[in-house]
Each structure stands twice: as C-alpha cells, then as structure tokens.
Short mmCIF file of C-alpha atoms in Angstrom, two decimals:
data_model
loop_
_atom_site.label_atom_id
_atom_site.label_comp_id
_atom_site.label_asym_id
_atom_site.label_seq_id
_atom_site.Cartn_x
_atom_site.Cartn_y
_atom_site.Cartn_z
CA MET A 1 0.00 0.00 0.00
CA ILE A 2 1.08 3.56 -0.74
CA THR A 3 0.12 6.21 1.80
CA VAL A 4 -0.21 9.79 0.57
CA ILE A 5 0.12 12.59 3.11
CA GLY A 6 -1.13 16.12 2.62
CA GLU A 7 -3.97 18.44 1.81
CA ALA A 8 -7.45 17.64 0.58
CA LEU A 9 -9.25 20.82 -0.42
CA ILE A 10 -12.05 22.14 -2.59
CA ASP A 11 -11.27 23.64 -6.00
CA LEU A 12 -13.79 26.27 -7.05
CA VAL A 13 -13.48 26.36 -10.82
CA GLY A 14 -15.46 28.93 -12.75
CA ASP A 15 -15.67 31.89 -15.06
CA GLY A 16 -15.81 34.64 -12.46
CA THR A 17 -19.57 34.36 -12.05
CA VAL A 18 -20.45 30.69 -11.54
CA TYR A 19 -18.12 28.28 -9.72
CA ARG A 20 -18.19 24.50 -9.49
CA ALA A 21 -16.92 22.91 -6.25
CA THR A 22 -14.74 19.87 -6.93
CA PRO A 23 -12.35 17.87 -4.71
CA GLY A 24 -8.73 18.88 -5.17
CA GLY A 25 -5.32 19.31 -3.66
CA SER A 26 -2.22 17.65 -5.07
CA PRO A 27 -2.02 14.84 -2.47
CA LEU A 28 -5.72 14.00 -2.84
CA ASN A 29 -5.31 13.93 -6.63
CA VAL A 30 -2.32 11.59 -6.37
CA ALA A 31 -4.21 9.23 -4.06
CA VAL A 32 -7.24 9.10 -6.36
CA GLY A 33 -4.97 8.58 -9.36
CA LEU A 34 -3.24 5.65 -7.67
CA ALA A 35 -6.54 4.04 -6.72
CA ARG A 36 -7.90 4.40 -10.26
CA LEU A 37 -4.77 2.68 -11.56
CA GLY A 38 -5.44 -0.24 -9.23
CA VAL A 39 -2.80 0.47 -6.58
CA PRO A 40 -3.97 0.09 -2.94
CA CYS A 41 -3.55 3.47 -1.31
CA ALA A 42 -4.57 5.57 1.66
CA LEU A 43 -4.77 9.31 2.21
CA LEU A 44 -3.52 10.66 5.51
CA ALA A 45 -5.19 14.07 5.62
CA ARG A 46 -6.96 16.36 8.06
CA LEU A 47 -10.56 16.37 6.81
CA SER A 48 -12.98 18.98 8.11
CA SER A 49 -16.34 18.08 9.59
CA ASP A 50 -18.01 20.75 7.42
CA THR A 51 -20.05 20.12 4.26
CA PHE A 52 -17.01 20.34 2.00
CA GLY A 53 -15.22 17.83 4.22
CA SER A 54 -18.09 15.40 3.70
CA GLN A 55 -17.80 15.94 -0.06
CA LEU A 56 -14.09 15.12 0.11
CA ARG A 57 -14.70 11.94 2.12
CA ASP A 58 -17.39 10.76 -0.30
CA HIS A 59 -15.13 11.41 -3.30
CA LEU A 60 -12.21 9.51 -1.77
CA ARG A 61 -14.31 6.54 -0.69
CA ARG A 62 -16.03 6.31 -4.09
CA ASN A 63 -12.61 6.06 -5.68
CA GLY A 64 -11.36 3.35 -3.32
CA VAL A 65 -8.94 5.45 -1.26
CA SER A 66 -8.61 4.27 2.34
CA LEU A 67 -9.26 6.86 5.05
CA ARG A 68 -8.19 4.56 7.87
CA HIS A 69 -5.76 7.09 9.33
CA ALA A 70 -7.42 10.31 8.16
CA VAL A 71 -7.97 12.86 10.92
CA SER A 72 -11.37 14.42 11.62
CA ALA A 73 -10.71 18.13 12.04
CA ALA A 74 -12.79 20.91 13.55
CA GLU A 75 -11.30 23.59 11.29
CA PRO A 76 -12.95 24.47 7.94
CA THR A 77 -11.95 23.04 4.58
CA THR A 78 -9.33 24.89 2.53
CA LEU A 79 -10.67 26.55 -0.63
CA ALA A 80 -8.83 27.21 -3.88
CA PHE A 81 -10.32 29.34 -6.64
CA ALA A 82 -9.03 28.17 -10.03
CA PHE A 83 -9.01 30.54 -12.99
CA LEU A 84 -8.28 28.98 -16.40
CA ASP A 85 -6.51 30.86 -19.20
CA ALA A 86 -7.08 30.34 -22.93
CA GLU A 87 -4.67 27.38 -22.98
CA GLY A 88 -6.39 25.64 -20.07
CA SER A 89 -3.66 26.39 -17.53
CA ALA A 90 -4.93 27.20 -14.06
CA ARG A 91 -4.08 30.12 -11.81
CA TYR A 92 -5.04 29.56 -8.17
CA GLU A 93 -6.04 31.79 -5.29
CA PHE A 94 -6.02 29.94 -1.97
CA TYR A 95 -7.96 30.59 1.22
CA VAL A 96 -5.79 28.87 3.82
CA GLU A 97 -6.00 30.92 7.02
CA GLY A 98 -7.00 28.68 9.93
CA THR A 99 -8.14 25.80 7.72
CA ALA A 100 -7.87 22.10 8.47
CA ASP A 101 -4.96 21.06 6.25
CA TRP A 102 -2.15 22.84 8.07
CA GLN A 103 -2.85 22.14 11.76
CA TRP A 104 -0.97 18.85 12.14
CA THR A 105 0.21 17.68 15.54
CA GLN A 106 2.61 14.83 16.17
CA ASP A 107 0.02 12.58 17.80
CA GLU A 108 -2.12 12.67 14.64
CA LEU A 109 0.53 10.78 12.65
CA PRO A 110 0.76 6.97 12.91
CA SER A 111 3.95 5.73 14.51
CA PRO A 112 5.01 3.32 13.31
CA LEU A 113 3.26 3.10 9.97
CA PRO A 114 1.21 -0.06 9.36
CA ALA A 115 3.28 -2.96 8.07
CA GLU A 116 1.42 -3.02 4.74
CA VAL A 117 2.63 0.49 3.83
CA THR A 118 5.53 0.19 1.39
CA ALA A 119 5.80 3.83 0.32
CA VAL A 120 4.79 7.30 1.44
CA HIS A 121 4.21 10.21 -0.93
CA ALA A 122 4.20 13.76 0.44
CA GLY A 123 4.64 17.30 -0.73
CA SER A 124 2.77 20.38 -1.91
CA LEU A 125 1.38 22.89 0.58
CA ALA A 126 1.09 20.56 3.56
CA VAL A 127 4.88 20.40 3.89
CA ALA A 128 5.22 24.14 3.26
CA LEU A 129 2.69 25.96 5.43
CA PRO A 130 2.91 26.34 9.22
CA PRO A 131 2.11 25.26 11.80
CA GLY A 132 1.87 21.70 10.46
CA ALA A 133 4.69 21.66 7.91
CA PRO A 134 7.52 21.17 10.46
CA VAL A 135 5.54 18.32 12.04
CA LEU A 136 5.22 16.52 8.69
CA GLU A 137 8.86 17.16 7.81
CA GLU A 138 9.98 15.61 11.09
CA PHE A 139 7.70 12.63 10.41
CA LEU A 140 9.37 12.14 7.01
CA ARG A 141 12.80 12.46 8.61
CA ARG A 142 11.96 9.72 11.11
CA GLU A 143 10.69 7.46 8.32
CA ARG A 144 13.84 8.04 6.26
CA THR A 145 15.94 7.08 9.27
CA ARG A 146 13.76 4.05 10.00
CA GLY A 147 14.30 2.88 6.43
CA ALA A 148 11.21 0.69 6.14
CA VAL A 149 9.30 2.63 3.45
CA THR A 150 10.18 4.40 0.22
CA LEU A 151 9.60 8.16 0.38
CA SER A 152 8.32 10.12 -2.61
CA TYR A 153 8.20 13.92 -2.77
CA ASP A 154 6.75 16.62 -5.03
CA PRO A 155 7.39 20.25 -3.96
CA ASN A 156 4.46 21.55 -6.08
CA ILE A 157 5.29 25.15 -5.20
CA ARG A 158 2.70 27.93 -5.00
CA PRO A 159 4.90 31.06 -5.10
CA HIS A 160 2.25 33.47 -3.76
CA LEU A 161 1.96 31.31 -0.62
CA CYS A 162 5.75 30.90 -0.32
CA PRO A 163 7.01 34.39 -1.23
CA ASP A 164 10.43 34.05 0.45
CA LYS A 165 12.28 32.30 -2.37
CA GLU A 166 15.49 31.74 -0.41
CA ALA A 167 13.65 30.13 2.52
CA THR A 168 11.54 28.04 0.14
CA ARG A 169 14.62 26.84 -1.73
CA ALA A 170 16.27 25.80 1.56
CA ARG A 171 13.11 23.96 2.66
CA VAL A 172 12.71 22.16 -0.66
CA GLU A 173 16.34 21.04 -0.61
CA ARG A 174 15.91 19.70 2.94
CA GLN A 175 12.88 17.74 1.83
CA VAL A 176 14.58 16.49 -1.34
CA ARG A 177 17.27 15.02 0.93
CA LEU A 178 14.61 13.01 2.77
CA ALA A 179 13.11 11.43 -0.36
CA HIS A 180 14.09 8.40 -2.40
CA VAL A 181 11.97 9.53 -5.38
CA VAL A 182 11.47 13.18 -6.33
CA LYS A 183 9.13 14.48 -9.01
CA ALA A 184 8.99 18.21 -9.74
CA SER A 185 7.80 20.39 -12.58
CA ALA A 186 10.14 22.42 -14.75
CA GLU A 187 8.08 25.44 -13.69
CA ASP A 188 8.87 24.80 -10.01
CA VAL A 189 12.56 24.32 -10.71
CA ALA A 190 12.78 27.46 -12.85
CA TRP A 191 11.19 29.49 -10.04
CA LEU A 192 13.55 28.05 -7.43
CA TYR A 193 16.70 28.38 -9.56
CA PRO A 194 16.09 31.08 -12.19
CA ASP A 195 19.75 31.26 -13.21
CA THR A 196 20.49 27.51 -13.32
CA PRO A 197 19.77 25.19 -16.27
CA LEU A 198 17.23 22.44 -15.57
CA ASP A 199 19.72 19.67 -16.32
CA GLU A 200 22.12 21.08 -13.73
CA VAL A 201 19.40 21.12 -11.05
CA LEU A 202 18.45 17.57 -12.03
CA ARG A 203 22.06 16.44 -11.59
CA ARG A 204 22.49 18.37 -8.34
CA TRP A 205 19.36 16.94 -6.74
CA THR A 206 20.55 13.38 -7.42
CA THR A 207 23.57 14.11 -5.23
CA LEU A 208 21.40 15.09 -2.23
CA GLY A 209 19.94 11.67 -1.43
CA PRO A 210 17.20 10.63 -3.90
CA GLN A 211 17.73 7.56 -6.05
CA LEU A 212 15.46 8.93 -8.78
CA VAL A 213 14.66 12.52 -9.76
CA VAL A 214 12.06 13.27 -12.44
CA LEU A 215 11.21 16.64 -13.95
CA THR A 216 7.99 17.07 -15.90
CA LEU A 217 8.25 19.39 -18.91
CA GLY A 218 4.59 19.92 -19.76
CA ALA A 219 3.91 19.38 -23.45
CA ASP A 220 7.61 18.53 -23.93
CA GLY A 221 7.42 15.34 -21.87
CA ALA A 222 9.67 14.44 -18.96
CA VAL A 223 13.31 13.87 -18.06
CA ALA A 224 14.78 11.73 -15.28
CA ARG A 225 18.12 10.94 -13.76
CA GLN A 226 19.60 8.64 -11.13
CA PRO A 227 22.84 9.24 -9.19
CA ASP A 228 25.84 9.03 -11.53
CA GLY A 229 23.54 8.06 -14.38
CA PRO A 230 22.62 9.60 -17.74
CA GLU A 231 19.53 11.65 -18.43
CA VAL A 232 16.52 9.73 -19.71
CA ARG A 233 14.14 11.91 -21.71
CA VAL A 234 10.77 11.11 -23.32
CA ASP A 235 8.26 13.12 -25.32
CA ALA A 236 4.65 13.65 -24.35
CA PRO A 237 1.82 12.57 -26.66
CA THR A 238 -0.03 15.30 -28.50
CA VAL A 239 -3.63 15.70 -27.33
CA ARG A 240 -6.39 18.28 -27.47
CA VAL A 241 -6.04 20.05 -24.13
CA VAL A 242 -9.21 20.97 -22.25
CA ASP A 243 -7.24 22.07 -19.20
CA THR A 244 -4.08 21.05 -17.35
CA VAL A 245 -5.59 20.83 -13.85
CA GLY A 246 -4.23 17.74 -12.08
CA ALA A 247 -1.97 16.65 -14.94
CA GLY A 248 1.20 16.73 -12.86
CA ASP A 249 -0.49 14.78 -10.08
CA ALA A 250 -1.69 12.19 -12.59
CA PHE A 251 1.92 11.84 -13.77
CA THR A 252 3.03 11.23 -10.18
CA SER A 253 0.32 8.60 -9.66
CA ALA A 254 1.34 6.76 -12.81
CA LEU A 255 5.04 6.89 -11.95
CA LEU A 256 4.47 5.48 -8.46
CA ALA A 257 2.03 2.89 -9.83
CA GLY A 258 4.59 1.74 -12.39
CA LEU A 259 7.32 1.47 -9.78
CA ALA A 260 5.00 -0.40 -7.40
CA ARG A 261 3.78 -2.89 -9.99
CA ARG A 262 7.35 -3.71 -10.97
CA ASP A 263 8.44 -4.06 -7.33
CA LEU A 264 10.91 -1.21 -7.77
CA LEU A 265 9.95 0.97 -4.81
CA ALA A 266 12.10 -1.06 -2.42
CA VAL A 267 14.93 -1.07 -4.98
CA LEU A 268 14.97 2.73 -4.95
CA ARG A 269 15.33 2.63 -1.17
CA ASP A 270 18.62 0.73 -1.49
CA GLU A 271 21.57 2.98 -2.31
CA ARG A 272 23.61 -0.12 -3.22
CA ALA A 273 21.17 -1.32 -5.86
CA GLU A 274 21.97 -0.98 -9.54
CA ARG A 275 20.38 1.85 -11.48
CA LEU A 276 17.17 1.15 -13.36
CA ARG A 277 17.76 0.17 -16.97
CA HIS A 278 17.54 3.06 -19.41
CA ASP A 279 14.78 1.39 -21.44
CA LEU A 280 12.76 0.54 -18.32
CA LEU A 281 12.92 4.08 -16.99
CA ALA A 282 11.96 5.43 -20.41
CA GLU A 283 8.92 3.12 -20.46
CA LEU A 284 7.84 4.30 -17.02
CA LEU A 285 8.21 7.95 -18.01
CA ALA A 286 6.33 7.44 -21.27
CA ALA A 287 3.45 5.69 -19.50
CA SER A 288 3.29 8.49 -16.93
CA CYS A 289 3.20 11.08 -19.71
CA ARG A 290 0.30 9.22 -21.33
CA VAL A 291 -1.68 9.30 -18.09
CA ALA A 292 -0.97 13.02 -17.64
CA ALA A 293 -1.93 13.75 -21.25
CA PHE A 294 -5.18 11.82 -20.89
CA THR A 295 -6.03 13.91 -17.83
CA CYS A 296 -5.62 17.05 -19.95
CA THR A 297 -8.34 15.90 -22.36
CA ARG A 298 -11.17 16.38 -19.87
CA PRO A 299 -11.95 19.11 -17.38
CA GLY A 300 -10.57 19.21 -13.86
CA ALA A 301 -8.40 16.80 -11.91
CA ASP A 302 -10.02 13.66 -13.31
CA PRO A 303 -7.26 11.07 -13.84
CA PRO A 304 -7.94 7.94 -15.90
CA THR A 305 -8.56 4.42 -14.73
CA ARG A 306 -6.26 1.62 -15.82
CA ASP A 307 -8.90 0.50 -18.34
CA GLU A 308 -8.88 3.92 -20.01
CA VAL A 309 -5.20 4.07 -20.91
CA ASP A 310 -2.71 1.65 -22.43
CA LEU A 311 -0.24 1.18 -19.60
CA ASP A 312 1.99 -1.71 -20.60
CA ALA A 313 4.79 -0.18 -18.54
CA LEU A 314 2.64 -0.43 -15.43
CA ALA A 315 1.93 -4.15 -15.84
#
C-alpha cells in the first residue's frame, strides 16, 4: 500500500460568475490517481467536519482510497479558486488561514506506519505551510531514518503562498534530501533556480539523497536521472487540451504505480542497488506522460482508470 500525506481541499473552478466545487489538492489527486490505476492506497489528511469535508470523504471513498488514518478536524476546509486561461492552464487563489490542512500535531501521525505500507508520498502545501509543515517534515525524517518505506516527494510550489524564495529553496532542498523519489515540474525548478539550467538542477538533486529525480516538462514530456547516471528523456503525446488541472499529479500517480507494480519501490530505497535500466525508466516515463496527457483531455483533476489508458509499462 502507498500512503499519501497532505492536503485535501475544494477547488472552485469557474468563469468569475459561476463556480463548481470539486475535490482537489495535489495529495488528494495523487491518491485518487493511484486508486484508479489499481494500486492500494490511503490518504492521511486532516478532513474537516463541514459540508465540504463530507464531499471530500465521499469522493475519496467512491474512488477506493482508504481513510483509515485520516484525521477528523474541527477547522474548515481549505478553498482554492481556479481561474483557467485560454490554454487551459490554471491560476489559483487559496484561502488557507486557519483551515484544516495545516494544523498537524505529532500525535495525529501513525507511529510506526502499518506494516502493509511500502511507500509514502508527500509534498505540496502541507509540507510548506505552518504550523503543520515542520511536524510533517519531522515525520518524514523519522521514516527516512527508520528505512522501512520508500519516500516520494513533489514540492508543487505555489509562489504566492511561499514568497520568500530563499527560505523556500532551503526547505525544498531539505525535503529532497529526505526522499528516495522526487518528481517536480520544470516550472517549479525554474522558479527556485532562475539562473540555473534544468539539467544542472536535475544532476544536483541526485547528489542530495534521492535515487530517482524526475522533472515534468509539460507538453515537452519528462526527463529523469539517477545518481551518476545519464539523463533519460521522453516526449509527451499530442492531445487536445481541455485544461491542465491535475496533470502533474496524474503523472506522479502513474510513476508510483509503475514502480509499485514492478516491485521497484524497495529497490529505490537501497543505495547499493543498480540503477534502473535506461529502457525501463523510459517506459515508465512514457506511461506516466500518457496518463498526464489523458487527464488534460477532460476538465478538472479527473485522472484515468487503468482501463482507459494503455499502460503496458505499469503491468
């Protein structure tokens, strides 16, 4: 089982007049994507007892995501207004003050994790915003030291909520050091390191601790690298884009699903293990790009099921 830790919020998507409330948040999207691809998963989130919290619970349960360790929270649900441009890219405005997702305390986190958990994915705003972010970071540090699960991380930066670029860069690098697998967008990397080429950041991050670093390049595909290994680059399929909401999260779900189905998550936890074969990594990246592209063909964060996409690399 893969446990995903982080926020579950409501996206309000509209045209400035009418808004549609849909479940969102990068960690929630990743968990739903994993479940739809047939991977047992759980979401460890703080879910409000308000009406939106009930909507989130219903959505997660309908999609087969376990809420065994989810926390019932008294605070309200986080809201994110999503504004789409002509190309379908979303700009977000978040309402986060005093909401449920960021109020983590140490006793709300399972210790130790259940034996069936083989990997933990974390990232996005839950590991960025106080007061809960330091609690989650310490939890990830303990799990890295314990060495029993593979840790996956996606910084998924929202610059207007993390305006101190130097502090954000230091935090992201700390969290990269804790992970075995890192996935980030080229957009995130360019914001963090505006004067450094992407391939140099990719190489540098592989020296910090991860055994696999993947950068998504939008319509240009994805590129990955392992420590002391060559770059592996794949193109993305061409599709008619409705919007790009949730595409990066769908990529993450597919990547983790592919690694899980091939029993490679534990391999990436072992620094002594051989690197993944070039052709195998390329297959995994290509399959993940197909899942992300499919998500772009319909509105909102609505990742495909395994029956909807040809995922030979996930078999």
